[in-house]
Coordinates of C-alpha atoms (C1' of nucleotides) in Angstrom, one line a residue:
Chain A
X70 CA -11.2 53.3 -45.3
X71 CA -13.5 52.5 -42.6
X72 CA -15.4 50.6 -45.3
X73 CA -12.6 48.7 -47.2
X74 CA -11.3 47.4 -44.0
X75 CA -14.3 45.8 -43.3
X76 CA -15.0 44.9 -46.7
X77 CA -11.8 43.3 -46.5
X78 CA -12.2 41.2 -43.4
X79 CA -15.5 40.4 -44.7
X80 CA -14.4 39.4 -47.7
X81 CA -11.0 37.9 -46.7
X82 CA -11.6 37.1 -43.9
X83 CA -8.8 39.2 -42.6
X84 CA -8.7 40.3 -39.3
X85 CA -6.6 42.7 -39.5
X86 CA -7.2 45.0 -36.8
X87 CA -5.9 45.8 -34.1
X88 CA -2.7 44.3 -33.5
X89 CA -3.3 41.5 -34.4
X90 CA -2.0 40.8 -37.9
X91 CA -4.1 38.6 -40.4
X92 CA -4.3 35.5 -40.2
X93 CA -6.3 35.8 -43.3
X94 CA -3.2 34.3 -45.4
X95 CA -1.5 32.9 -42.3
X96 CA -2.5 29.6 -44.4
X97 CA -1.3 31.3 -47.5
X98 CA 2.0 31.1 -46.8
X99 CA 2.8 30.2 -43.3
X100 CA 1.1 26.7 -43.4
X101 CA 3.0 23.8 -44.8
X102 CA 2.3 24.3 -48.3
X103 CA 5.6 23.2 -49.0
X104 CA 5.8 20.8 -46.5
X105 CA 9.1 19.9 -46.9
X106 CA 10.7 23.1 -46.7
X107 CA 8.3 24.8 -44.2
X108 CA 7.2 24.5 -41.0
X109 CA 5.0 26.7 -39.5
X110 CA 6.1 28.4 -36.7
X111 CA 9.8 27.9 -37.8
X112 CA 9.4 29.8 -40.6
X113 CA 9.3 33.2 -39.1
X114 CA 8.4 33.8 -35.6
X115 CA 5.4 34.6 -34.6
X116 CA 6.2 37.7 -32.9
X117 CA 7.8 38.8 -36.2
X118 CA 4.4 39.1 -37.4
X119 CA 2.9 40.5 -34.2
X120 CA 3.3 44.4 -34.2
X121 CA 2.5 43.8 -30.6
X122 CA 5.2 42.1 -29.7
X123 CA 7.1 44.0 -30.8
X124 CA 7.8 48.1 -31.0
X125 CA 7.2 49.6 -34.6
X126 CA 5.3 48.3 -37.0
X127 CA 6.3 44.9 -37.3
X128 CA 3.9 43.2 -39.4
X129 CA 5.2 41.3 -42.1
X130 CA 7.3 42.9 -44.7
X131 CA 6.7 43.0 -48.2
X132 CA 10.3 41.6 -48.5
X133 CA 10.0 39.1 -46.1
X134 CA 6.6 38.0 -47.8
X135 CA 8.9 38.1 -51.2
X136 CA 11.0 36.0 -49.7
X137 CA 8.2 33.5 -48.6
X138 CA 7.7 33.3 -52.3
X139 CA 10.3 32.7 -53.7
X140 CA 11.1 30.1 -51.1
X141 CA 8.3 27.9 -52.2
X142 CA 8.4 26.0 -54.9
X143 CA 4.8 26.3 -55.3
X144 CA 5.0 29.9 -56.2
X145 CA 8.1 29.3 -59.0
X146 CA 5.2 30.0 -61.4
X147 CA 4.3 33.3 -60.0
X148 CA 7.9 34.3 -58.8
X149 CA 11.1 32.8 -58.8
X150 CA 14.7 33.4 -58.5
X151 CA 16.7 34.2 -62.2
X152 CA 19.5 35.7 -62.9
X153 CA 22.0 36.7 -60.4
X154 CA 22.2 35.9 -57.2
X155 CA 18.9 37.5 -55.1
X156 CA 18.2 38.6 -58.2
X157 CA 14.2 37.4 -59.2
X158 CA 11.5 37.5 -61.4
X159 CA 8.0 38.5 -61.0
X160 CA 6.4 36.2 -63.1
X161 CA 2.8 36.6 -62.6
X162 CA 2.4 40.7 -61.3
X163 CA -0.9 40.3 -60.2
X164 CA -0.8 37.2 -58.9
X165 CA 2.0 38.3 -56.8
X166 CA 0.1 41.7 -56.0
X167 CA -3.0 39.6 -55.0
X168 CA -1.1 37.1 -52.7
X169 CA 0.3 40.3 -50.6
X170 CA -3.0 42.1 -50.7
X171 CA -4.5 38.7 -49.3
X172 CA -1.1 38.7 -46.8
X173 CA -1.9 42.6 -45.9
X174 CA -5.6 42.4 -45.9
X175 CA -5.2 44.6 -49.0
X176 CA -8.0 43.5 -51.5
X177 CA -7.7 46.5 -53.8
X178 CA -3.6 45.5 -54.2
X179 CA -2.0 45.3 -57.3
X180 CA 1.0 45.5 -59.3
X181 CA 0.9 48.8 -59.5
X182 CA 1.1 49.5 -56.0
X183 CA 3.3 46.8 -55.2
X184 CA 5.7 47.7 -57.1
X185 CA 5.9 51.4 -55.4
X186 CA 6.3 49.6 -52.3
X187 CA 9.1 47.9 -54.1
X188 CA 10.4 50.9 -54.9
X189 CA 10.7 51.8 -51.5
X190 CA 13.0 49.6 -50.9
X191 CA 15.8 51.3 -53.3
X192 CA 16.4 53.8 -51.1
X193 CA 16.7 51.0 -48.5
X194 CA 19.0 49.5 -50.5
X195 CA 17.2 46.3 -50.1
X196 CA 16.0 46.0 -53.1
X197 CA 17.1 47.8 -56.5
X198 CA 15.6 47.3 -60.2
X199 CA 17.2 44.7 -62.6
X200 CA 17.0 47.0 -65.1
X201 CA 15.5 46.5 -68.7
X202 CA 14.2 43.5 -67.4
X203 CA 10.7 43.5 -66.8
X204 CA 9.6 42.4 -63.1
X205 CA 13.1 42.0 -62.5
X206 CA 14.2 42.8 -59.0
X207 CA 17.2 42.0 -57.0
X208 CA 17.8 41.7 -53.5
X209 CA 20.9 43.4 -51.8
X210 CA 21.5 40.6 -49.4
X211 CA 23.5 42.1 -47.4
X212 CA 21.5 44.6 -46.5
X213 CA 18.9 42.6 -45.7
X214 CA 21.7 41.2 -43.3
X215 CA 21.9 44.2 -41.7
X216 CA 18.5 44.9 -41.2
X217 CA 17.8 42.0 -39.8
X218 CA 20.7 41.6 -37.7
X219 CA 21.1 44.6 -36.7
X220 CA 21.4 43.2 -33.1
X221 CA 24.1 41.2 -34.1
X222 CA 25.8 43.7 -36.2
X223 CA 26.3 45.8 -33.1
X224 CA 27.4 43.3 -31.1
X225 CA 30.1 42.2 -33.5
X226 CA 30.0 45.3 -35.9
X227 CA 33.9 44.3 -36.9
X228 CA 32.3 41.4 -38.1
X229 CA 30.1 43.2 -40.9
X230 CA 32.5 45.8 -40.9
X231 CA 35.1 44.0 -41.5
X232 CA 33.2 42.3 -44.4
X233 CA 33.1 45.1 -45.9
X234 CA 36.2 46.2 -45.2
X235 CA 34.9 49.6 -44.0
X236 CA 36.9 49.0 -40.7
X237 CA 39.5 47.2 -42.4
X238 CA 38.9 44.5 -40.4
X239 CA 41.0 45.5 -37.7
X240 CA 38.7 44.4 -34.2
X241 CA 39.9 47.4 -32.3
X242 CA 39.4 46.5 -28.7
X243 CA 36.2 48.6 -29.4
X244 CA 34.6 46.6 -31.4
X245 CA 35.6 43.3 -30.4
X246 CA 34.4 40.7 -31.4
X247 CA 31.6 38.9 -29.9
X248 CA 32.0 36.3 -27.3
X249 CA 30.3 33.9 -26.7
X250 CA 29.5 35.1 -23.8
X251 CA 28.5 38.5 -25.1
X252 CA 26.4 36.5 -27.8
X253 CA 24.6 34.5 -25.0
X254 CA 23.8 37.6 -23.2
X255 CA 22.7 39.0 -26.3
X256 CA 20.4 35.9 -27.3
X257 CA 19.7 34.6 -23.9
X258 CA 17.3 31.9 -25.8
X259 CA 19.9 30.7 -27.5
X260 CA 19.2 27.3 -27.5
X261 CA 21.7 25.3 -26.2
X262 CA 22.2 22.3 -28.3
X263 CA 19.9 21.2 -31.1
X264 CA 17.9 23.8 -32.6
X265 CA 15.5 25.5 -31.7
X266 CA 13.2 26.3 -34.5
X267 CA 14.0 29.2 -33.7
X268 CA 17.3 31.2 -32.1
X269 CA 15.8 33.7 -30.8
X270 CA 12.0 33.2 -30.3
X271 CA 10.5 35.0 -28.1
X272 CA 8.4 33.6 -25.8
X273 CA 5.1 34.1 -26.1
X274 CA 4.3 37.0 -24.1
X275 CA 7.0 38.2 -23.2
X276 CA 9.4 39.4 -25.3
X277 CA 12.5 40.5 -24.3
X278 CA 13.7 43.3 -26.3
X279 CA 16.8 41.6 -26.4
X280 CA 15.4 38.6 -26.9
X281 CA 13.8 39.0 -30.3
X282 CA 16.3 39.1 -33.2
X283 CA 17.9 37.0 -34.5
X284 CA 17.3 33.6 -36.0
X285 CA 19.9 32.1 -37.5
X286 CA 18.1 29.5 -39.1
X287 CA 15.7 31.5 -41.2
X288 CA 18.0 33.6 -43.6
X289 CA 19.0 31.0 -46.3
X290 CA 21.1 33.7 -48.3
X291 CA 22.3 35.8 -45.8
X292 CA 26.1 35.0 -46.3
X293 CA 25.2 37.0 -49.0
X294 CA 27.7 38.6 -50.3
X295 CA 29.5 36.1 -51.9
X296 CA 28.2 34.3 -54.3
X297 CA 27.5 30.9 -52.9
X298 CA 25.8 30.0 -55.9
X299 CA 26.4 31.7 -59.1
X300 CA 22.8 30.9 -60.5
X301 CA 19.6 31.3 -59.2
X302 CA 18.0 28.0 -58.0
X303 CA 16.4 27.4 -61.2
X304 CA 18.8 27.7 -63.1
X305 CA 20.3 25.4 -61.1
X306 CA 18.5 22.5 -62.0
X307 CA 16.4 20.7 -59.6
X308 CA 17.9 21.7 -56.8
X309 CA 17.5 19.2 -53.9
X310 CA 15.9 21.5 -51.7
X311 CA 16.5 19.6 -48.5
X312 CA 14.0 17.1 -47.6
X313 CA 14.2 16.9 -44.0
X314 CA 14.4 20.6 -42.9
X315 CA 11.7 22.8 -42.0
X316 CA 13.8 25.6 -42.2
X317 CA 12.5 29.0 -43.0
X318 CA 14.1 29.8 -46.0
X319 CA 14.6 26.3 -47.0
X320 CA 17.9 26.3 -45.7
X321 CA 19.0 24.4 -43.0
X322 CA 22.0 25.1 -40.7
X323 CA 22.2 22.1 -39.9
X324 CA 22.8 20.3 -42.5
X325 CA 25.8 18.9 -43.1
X326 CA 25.5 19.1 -46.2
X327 CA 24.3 22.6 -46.7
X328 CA 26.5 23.8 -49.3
X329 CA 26.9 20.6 -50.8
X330 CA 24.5 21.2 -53.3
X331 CA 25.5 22.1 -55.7
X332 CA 26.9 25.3 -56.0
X333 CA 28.2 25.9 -52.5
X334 CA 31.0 24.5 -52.5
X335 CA 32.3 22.9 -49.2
X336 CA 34.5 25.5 -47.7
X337 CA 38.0 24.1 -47.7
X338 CA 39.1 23.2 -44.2
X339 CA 41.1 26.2 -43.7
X340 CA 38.9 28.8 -45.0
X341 CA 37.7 31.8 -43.3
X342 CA 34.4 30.4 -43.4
X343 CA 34.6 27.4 -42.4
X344 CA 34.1 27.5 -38.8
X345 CA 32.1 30.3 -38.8
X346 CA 29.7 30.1 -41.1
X347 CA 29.1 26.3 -41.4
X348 CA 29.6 26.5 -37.5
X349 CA 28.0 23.2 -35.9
X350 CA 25.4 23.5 -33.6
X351 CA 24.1 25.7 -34.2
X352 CA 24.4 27.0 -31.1
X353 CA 28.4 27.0 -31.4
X354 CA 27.7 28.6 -34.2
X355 CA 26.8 31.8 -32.4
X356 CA 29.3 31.3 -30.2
X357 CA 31.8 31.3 -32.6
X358 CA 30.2 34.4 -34.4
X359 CA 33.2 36.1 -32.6
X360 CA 35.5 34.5 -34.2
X361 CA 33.9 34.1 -37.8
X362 CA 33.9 38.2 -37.5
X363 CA 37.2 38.2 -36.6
X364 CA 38.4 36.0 -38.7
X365 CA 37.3 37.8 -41.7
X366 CA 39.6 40.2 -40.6
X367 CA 42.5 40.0 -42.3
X368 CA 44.2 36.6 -42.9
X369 CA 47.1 36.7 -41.5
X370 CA 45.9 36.7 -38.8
X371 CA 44.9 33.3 -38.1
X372 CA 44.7 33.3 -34.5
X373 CA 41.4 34.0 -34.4
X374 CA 40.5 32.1 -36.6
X375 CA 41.9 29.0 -35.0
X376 CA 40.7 30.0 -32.4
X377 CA 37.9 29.5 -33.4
X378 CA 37.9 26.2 -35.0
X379 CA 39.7 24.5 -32.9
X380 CA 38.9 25.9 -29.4
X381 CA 35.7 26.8 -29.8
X382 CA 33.8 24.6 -31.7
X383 CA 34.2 21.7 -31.2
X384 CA 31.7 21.4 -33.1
X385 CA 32.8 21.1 -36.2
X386 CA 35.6 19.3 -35.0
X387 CA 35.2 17.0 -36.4
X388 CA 32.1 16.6 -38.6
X389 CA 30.7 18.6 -40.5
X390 CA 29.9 21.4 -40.0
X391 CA 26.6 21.4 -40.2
X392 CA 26.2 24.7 -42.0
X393 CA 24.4 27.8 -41.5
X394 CA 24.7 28.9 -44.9
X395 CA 22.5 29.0 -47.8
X396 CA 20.5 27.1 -49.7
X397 CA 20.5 26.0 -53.1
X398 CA 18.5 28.6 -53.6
X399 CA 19.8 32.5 -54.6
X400 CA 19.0 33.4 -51.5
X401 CA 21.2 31.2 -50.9
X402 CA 24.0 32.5 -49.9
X403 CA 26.7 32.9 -51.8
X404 CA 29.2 33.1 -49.1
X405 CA 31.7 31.7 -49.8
X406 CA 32.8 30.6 -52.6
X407 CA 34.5 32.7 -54.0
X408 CA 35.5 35.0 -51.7
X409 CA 36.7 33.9 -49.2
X410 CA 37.3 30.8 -49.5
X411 CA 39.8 30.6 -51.7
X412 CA 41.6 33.5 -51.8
X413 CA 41.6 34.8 -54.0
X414 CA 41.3 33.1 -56.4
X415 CA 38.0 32.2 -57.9
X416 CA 35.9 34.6 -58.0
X417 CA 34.6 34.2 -61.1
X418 CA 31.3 34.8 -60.2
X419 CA 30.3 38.4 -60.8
X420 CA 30.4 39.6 -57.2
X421 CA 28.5 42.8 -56.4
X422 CA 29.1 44.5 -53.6
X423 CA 26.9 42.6 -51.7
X424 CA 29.6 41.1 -49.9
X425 CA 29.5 41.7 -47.0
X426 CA 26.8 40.2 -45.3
X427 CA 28.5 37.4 -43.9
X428 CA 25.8 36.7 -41.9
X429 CA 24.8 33.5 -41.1
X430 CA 21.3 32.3 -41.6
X431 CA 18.9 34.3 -39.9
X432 CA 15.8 35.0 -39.5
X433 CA 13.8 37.2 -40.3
X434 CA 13.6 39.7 -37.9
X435 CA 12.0 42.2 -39.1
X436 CA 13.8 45.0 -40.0
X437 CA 14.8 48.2 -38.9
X438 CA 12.3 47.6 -35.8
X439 CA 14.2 47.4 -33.1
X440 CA 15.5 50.0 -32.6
X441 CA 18.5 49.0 -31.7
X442 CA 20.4 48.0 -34.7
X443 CA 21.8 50.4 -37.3
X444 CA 19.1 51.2 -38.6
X445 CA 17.0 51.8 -36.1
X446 CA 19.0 53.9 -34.1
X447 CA 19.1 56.6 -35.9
X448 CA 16.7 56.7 -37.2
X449 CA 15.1 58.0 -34.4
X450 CA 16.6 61.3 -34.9
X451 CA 15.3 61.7 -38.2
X452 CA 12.2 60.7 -37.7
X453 CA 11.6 62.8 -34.6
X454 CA 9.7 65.5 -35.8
X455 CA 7.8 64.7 -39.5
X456 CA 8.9 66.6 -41.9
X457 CA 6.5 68.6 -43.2
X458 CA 5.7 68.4 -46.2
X459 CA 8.3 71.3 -47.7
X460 CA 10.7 69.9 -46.2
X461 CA 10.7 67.0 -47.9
X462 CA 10.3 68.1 -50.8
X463 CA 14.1 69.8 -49.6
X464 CA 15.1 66.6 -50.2
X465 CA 15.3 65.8 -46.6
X466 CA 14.0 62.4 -46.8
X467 CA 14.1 60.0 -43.7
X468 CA 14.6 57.1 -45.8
X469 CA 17.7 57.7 -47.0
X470 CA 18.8 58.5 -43.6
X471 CA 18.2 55.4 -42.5
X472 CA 19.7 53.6 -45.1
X473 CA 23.0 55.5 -44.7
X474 CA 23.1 54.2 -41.3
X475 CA 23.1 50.7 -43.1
X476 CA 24.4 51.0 -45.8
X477 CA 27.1 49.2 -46.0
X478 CA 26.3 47.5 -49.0
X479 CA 27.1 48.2 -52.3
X480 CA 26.2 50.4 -54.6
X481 CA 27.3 48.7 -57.4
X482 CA 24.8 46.3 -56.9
X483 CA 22.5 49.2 -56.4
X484 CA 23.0 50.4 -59.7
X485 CA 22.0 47.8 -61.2
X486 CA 24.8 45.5 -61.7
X487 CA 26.0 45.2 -65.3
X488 CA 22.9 47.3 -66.7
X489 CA 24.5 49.9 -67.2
X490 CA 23.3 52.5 -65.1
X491 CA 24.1 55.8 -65.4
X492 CA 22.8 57.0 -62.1
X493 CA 23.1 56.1 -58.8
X494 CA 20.2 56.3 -57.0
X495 CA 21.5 59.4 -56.2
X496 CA 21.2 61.7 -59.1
X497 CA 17.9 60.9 -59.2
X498 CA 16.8 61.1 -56.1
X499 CA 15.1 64.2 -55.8
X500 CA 16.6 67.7 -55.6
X501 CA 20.3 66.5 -56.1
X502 CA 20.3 69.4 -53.7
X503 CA 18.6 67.4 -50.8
X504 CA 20.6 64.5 -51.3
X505 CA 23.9 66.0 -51.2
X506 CA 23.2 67.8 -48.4
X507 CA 22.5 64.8 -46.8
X508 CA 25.8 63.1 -47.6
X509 CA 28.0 66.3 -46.3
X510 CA 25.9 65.8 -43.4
X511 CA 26.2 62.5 -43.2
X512 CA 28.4 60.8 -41.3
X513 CA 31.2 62.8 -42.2
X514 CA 31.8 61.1 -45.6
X515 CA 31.1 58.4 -45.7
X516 CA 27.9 59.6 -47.3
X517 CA 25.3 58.4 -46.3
X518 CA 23.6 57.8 -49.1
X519 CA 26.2 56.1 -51.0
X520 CA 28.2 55.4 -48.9
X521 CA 30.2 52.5 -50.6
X522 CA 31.8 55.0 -53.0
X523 CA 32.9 57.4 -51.3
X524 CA 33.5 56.0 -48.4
X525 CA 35.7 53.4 -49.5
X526 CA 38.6 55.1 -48.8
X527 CA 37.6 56.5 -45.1
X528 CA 38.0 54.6 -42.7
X529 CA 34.8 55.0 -41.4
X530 CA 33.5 54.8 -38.8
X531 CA 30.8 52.9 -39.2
X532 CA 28.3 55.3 -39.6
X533 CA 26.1 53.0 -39.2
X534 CA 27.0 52.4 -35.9
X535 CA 27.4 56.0 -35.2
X536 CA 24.5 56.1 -33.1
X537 CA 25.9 52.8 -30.9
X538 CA 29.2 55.3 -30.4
X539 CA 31.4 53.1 -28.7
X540 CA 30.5 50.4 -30.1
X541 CA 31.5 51.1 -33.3
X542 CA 35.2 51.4 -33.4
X543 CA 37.1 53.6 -35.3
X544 CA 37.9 51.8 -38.4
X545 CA 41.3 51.2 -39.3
X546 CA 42.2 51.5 -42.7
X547 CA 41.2 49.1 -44.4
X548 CA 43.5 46.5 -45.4
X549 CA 42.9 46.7 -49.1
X550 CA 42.1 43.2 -49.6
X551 CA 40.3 41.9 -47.8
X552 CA 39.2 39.2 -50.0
X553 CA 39.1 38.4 -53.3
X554 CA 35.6 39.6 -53.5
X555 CA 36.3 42.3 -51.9
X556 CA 38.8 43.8 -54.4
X557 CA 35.9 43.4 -56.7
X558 CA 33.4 45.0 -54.8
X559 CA 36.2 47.7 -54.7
X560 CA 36.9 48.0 -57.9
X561 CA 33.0 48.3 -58.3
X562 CA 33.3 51.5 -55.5
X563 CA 35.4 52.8 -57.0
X564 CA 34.3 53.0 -60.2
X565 CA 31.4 54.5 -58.5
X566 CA 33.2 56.7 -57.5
X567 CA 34.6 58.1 -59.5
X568 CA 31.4 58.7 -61.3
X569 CA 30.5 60.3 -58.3
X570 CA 33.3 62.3 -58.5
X571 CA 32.6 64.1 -61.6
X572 CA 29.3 64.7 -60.8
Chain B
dC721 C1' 6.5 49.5 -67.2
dC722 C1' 8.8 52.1 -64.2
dC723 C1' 9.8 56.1 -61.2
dG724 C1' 9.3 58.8 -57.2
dG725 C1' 6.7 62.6 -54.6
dA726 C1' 3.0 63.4 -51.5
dA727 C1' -0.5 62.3 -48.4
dT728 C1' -2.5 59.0 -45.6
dT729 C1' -3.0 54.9 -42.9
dC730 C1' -1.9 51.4 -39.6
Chain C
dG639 C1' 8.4 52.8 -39.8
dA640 C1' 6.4 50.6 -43.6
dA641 C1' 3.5 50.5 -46.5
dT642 C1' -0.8 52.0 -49.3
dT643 C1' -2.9 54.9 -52.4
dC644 C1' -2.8 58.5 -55.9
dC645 C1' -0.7 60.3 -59.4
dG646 C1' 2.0 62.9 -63.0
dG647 C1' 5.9 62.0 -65.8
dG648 C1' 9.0 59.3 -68.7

DNA sequence: CCCGGAATTC
DNA sequence: GAATTCCGGG
């Protein structure tokens, strides 16, 4: 090992020791070579790639680096958004495998190996197979929400929650909804006015736990769930990419005319959405959060949603809302469209579970890391002791755990959308025996592992919040509709359900 | 190709 | 925790 390392920073030039993570590719991807999309140091922040700012290992993920790719128009020859929404192509394997090996300081990487690390993302539910097509992946976008936001799920967990109707949307006093205030406290660095390249940046040595998380401005497709745009950016046609922003993922909150492009269609004035997700400044954006999460709740109740719009931001008041949602691109976020925007109706677009993630853009925070968020709390439970080796092979696995405290995403999508896929990750997961065990054990039913079936029903409590305990609210019952999309998604559960029911 | 277990590393 | 590396199996 000893030797590849240093073969490795010989060779690439890597330094990757230490903490200090490698600048080897730092030009790879992190420079401008897409000038007009990226801008260094907006793109991710710098401590995202520091595993000493921050607790965990926190170097880049592969799915953040995927993400990188598929961002840049550059790399459309090598990887590139097809298909579905977050769904992607691998066009060029080892091309890919030898961009992350030069990204990890990996020289011996290839396809082969990338790929398992791929793989380890299903139980994540971050990523799932496209199957029968060759190199085909798919992003659950709305669990990359949630890993990412973790922070911000917390804070507003009705607002996730309620996306995906596991609380039915009902803010119990529990859970309510982010203030402002809270948000500020949250995200002290919350910039103010203008942008920031970053939301949450944290300052250069000293990080704030609290302050690291969450960027609004890098997650281009984080409204996920809903399809914002029903093809992938290619397919879309020379999608105008926006010029003038730097932003991360190619997306730019701020633009006005986010969603214009194309297939985003402008939220209509009274749409959930609207003031939340294409919140103004982006700073009002935040602020609003509280209210776009409470606003998803159910319609009728309006109140908060005016509140939002009209008290709050003033923002968007009136201009245009300059619009934290997605980019042309698939990771673009499909929010809203169909779903919520128009009630119902529309829709057409294939909608996957992946609803939820209203999310606004984000950055890229690195996942599970901090330990606070969903994910992360738990996890520490799990994790606590290794498992040794027979254990696992029980079927106790600590992935899965940690997923269940996510997952609030979809199956369906899991299972590969329309392929038909007999299995849920489940059945295959090792020793049926270990995984069922784990769901009993689970958050009382809502099953950990797939949770989106059989959970639909139950209230929930969050489980993924389980750990935050009071901050997670006990879920109402879900309003059964939710949204449009959302009486897809369920129909999606419950077919998954049922399946799960027989076995 | 794809899958997932196991061991190992960082 | 998140890979990386091997690897047997489909």
């Amino acid at each position: 090992m000893r030797a590849q390392r240093k073969n490795c920073e010989a060779t690439w030039e890597c330094r990757c020791s230490g903490g200090m993570d490698c600048n080897c590719v730092s030009d790879l991807l992190l420079t401008p070579p897409v000038p007009t999309l990226w801008t260094p140091g907006i793109a991710f922040p710098d401590w995202a790639y520091k595993p000493e700012s921050s607790p965990g290992s926190r170097q880049i993920q592969l799915w953040h680096f995927i993400l990188e790719l598929l961002q840049k128009e550059e790399y459309q020859g090598v990887i590139a958004w097809q298909g579905d929404y977050g769904e992607f192509v691998i066009k060029d394997p080892d091309e890919v495998a030898r961009l992350w090996g030069i990204r990890k300081c990996k020289p011996h990487m290839n396809y082969d190996k990338l790929s398992r690390a791929l793989r380890y993302y299903y139980n994540k539910r971050i990523l799932h197979k496209t199957k029968g097509k060759r190199f085909t992946y798919k992003f659950n976008f709305s669990k990359v929400v949630l890993v990412n936001y973790p922070l911000l799920d917390m804070a507003s967990s009705p607002f996730l929650l309620a996306q995906n109707h596991f609380n039915g949307g009902a803010a119990t006093p529990d859970c309510s909804p982010v203030t402002p205030e809270a948000l500020q406290s949250l995200f002290p660095r919350l910039p103010e006015s203008g942008r920031g390249p970053s939301l949450f940046e944290r300052s250069a040595g000293a990080p704030g736990p609290d302050g690291d998380k969450l960027r609004l401005d890098t997650f281009p497709f984080l409204g996920s769930g809903a399809p914002c745009y029903s093809k992938p950016p290619s397919l879309l046609g020379p999608y105008p990419r926006n010029p003038s922003f730097d932003y991360p993922w190619g997306f730019n909150p701020y633009l006005p005319g986010a969603f214009s492009l194309n297939n985003c269609p402008k939220l209509p004035p009274g749409s959930l959405y609207s003031s939340h997700f294409y919140p103004n400044p982006l700073q009002s954006s935040l602020s609003q959060l509280s209210h776009p999460f409470s606003s998803l709740l159910p319609p009728g109740d309006t109140t908060g949603a005016d509140r939002g719009q009209t008290g709050g931001t003033n923002g968007s008041a009136g201009g245009q809302p300059p619009r934290l949602c997605i980019p042309p691109y698939p990771g673009s976020l499909p929010l809203g469209r169909t779903e919520l925007g128009n009630g119902g109706t529309g829709v057409g677009d294939r909608e996957r579970g992946e609803i939820n993630a209203g999310v606004i853009g984000g950055g890229l925070s690195l996942g599970l890391g901090l330990g606070l968020g969903l994910g992360g709390v738990s996890m520490g439970s799990g994790g606590g002791g290794r498992q040794s080796p027979s254990e696992r092979r029980k079927g106790v696995k600590q992935d899965p755990e940690s997923d269940s405290e996510l997952e609030i995403t979809d199956l369906s999508d899991c299972s590969s959308e329309n392929e038909n896929e007999p299995d849920f990750s489940l059945g295959k997961e090792s020793g049926l025996g270990g995984r069922s065990h784990l769901l009993e054990a689970k958050s009382g039913g809502l099953g950990g592992v797939l949770p989106p079936l059989s959970s639909l029903p139950p209230p929930v409590s969050p489980h993924p919040l389980k750990s935050l305990g009071p901050l997670t609210p006990p879920p109402s019952s879900l309003p059964p509709s939710l949204s449009p999309s959302l009486t897809t998604v369920d129909r999606h559960r419950e077919t998954e359900t049922l399946k799960l029911a027989h076995s």
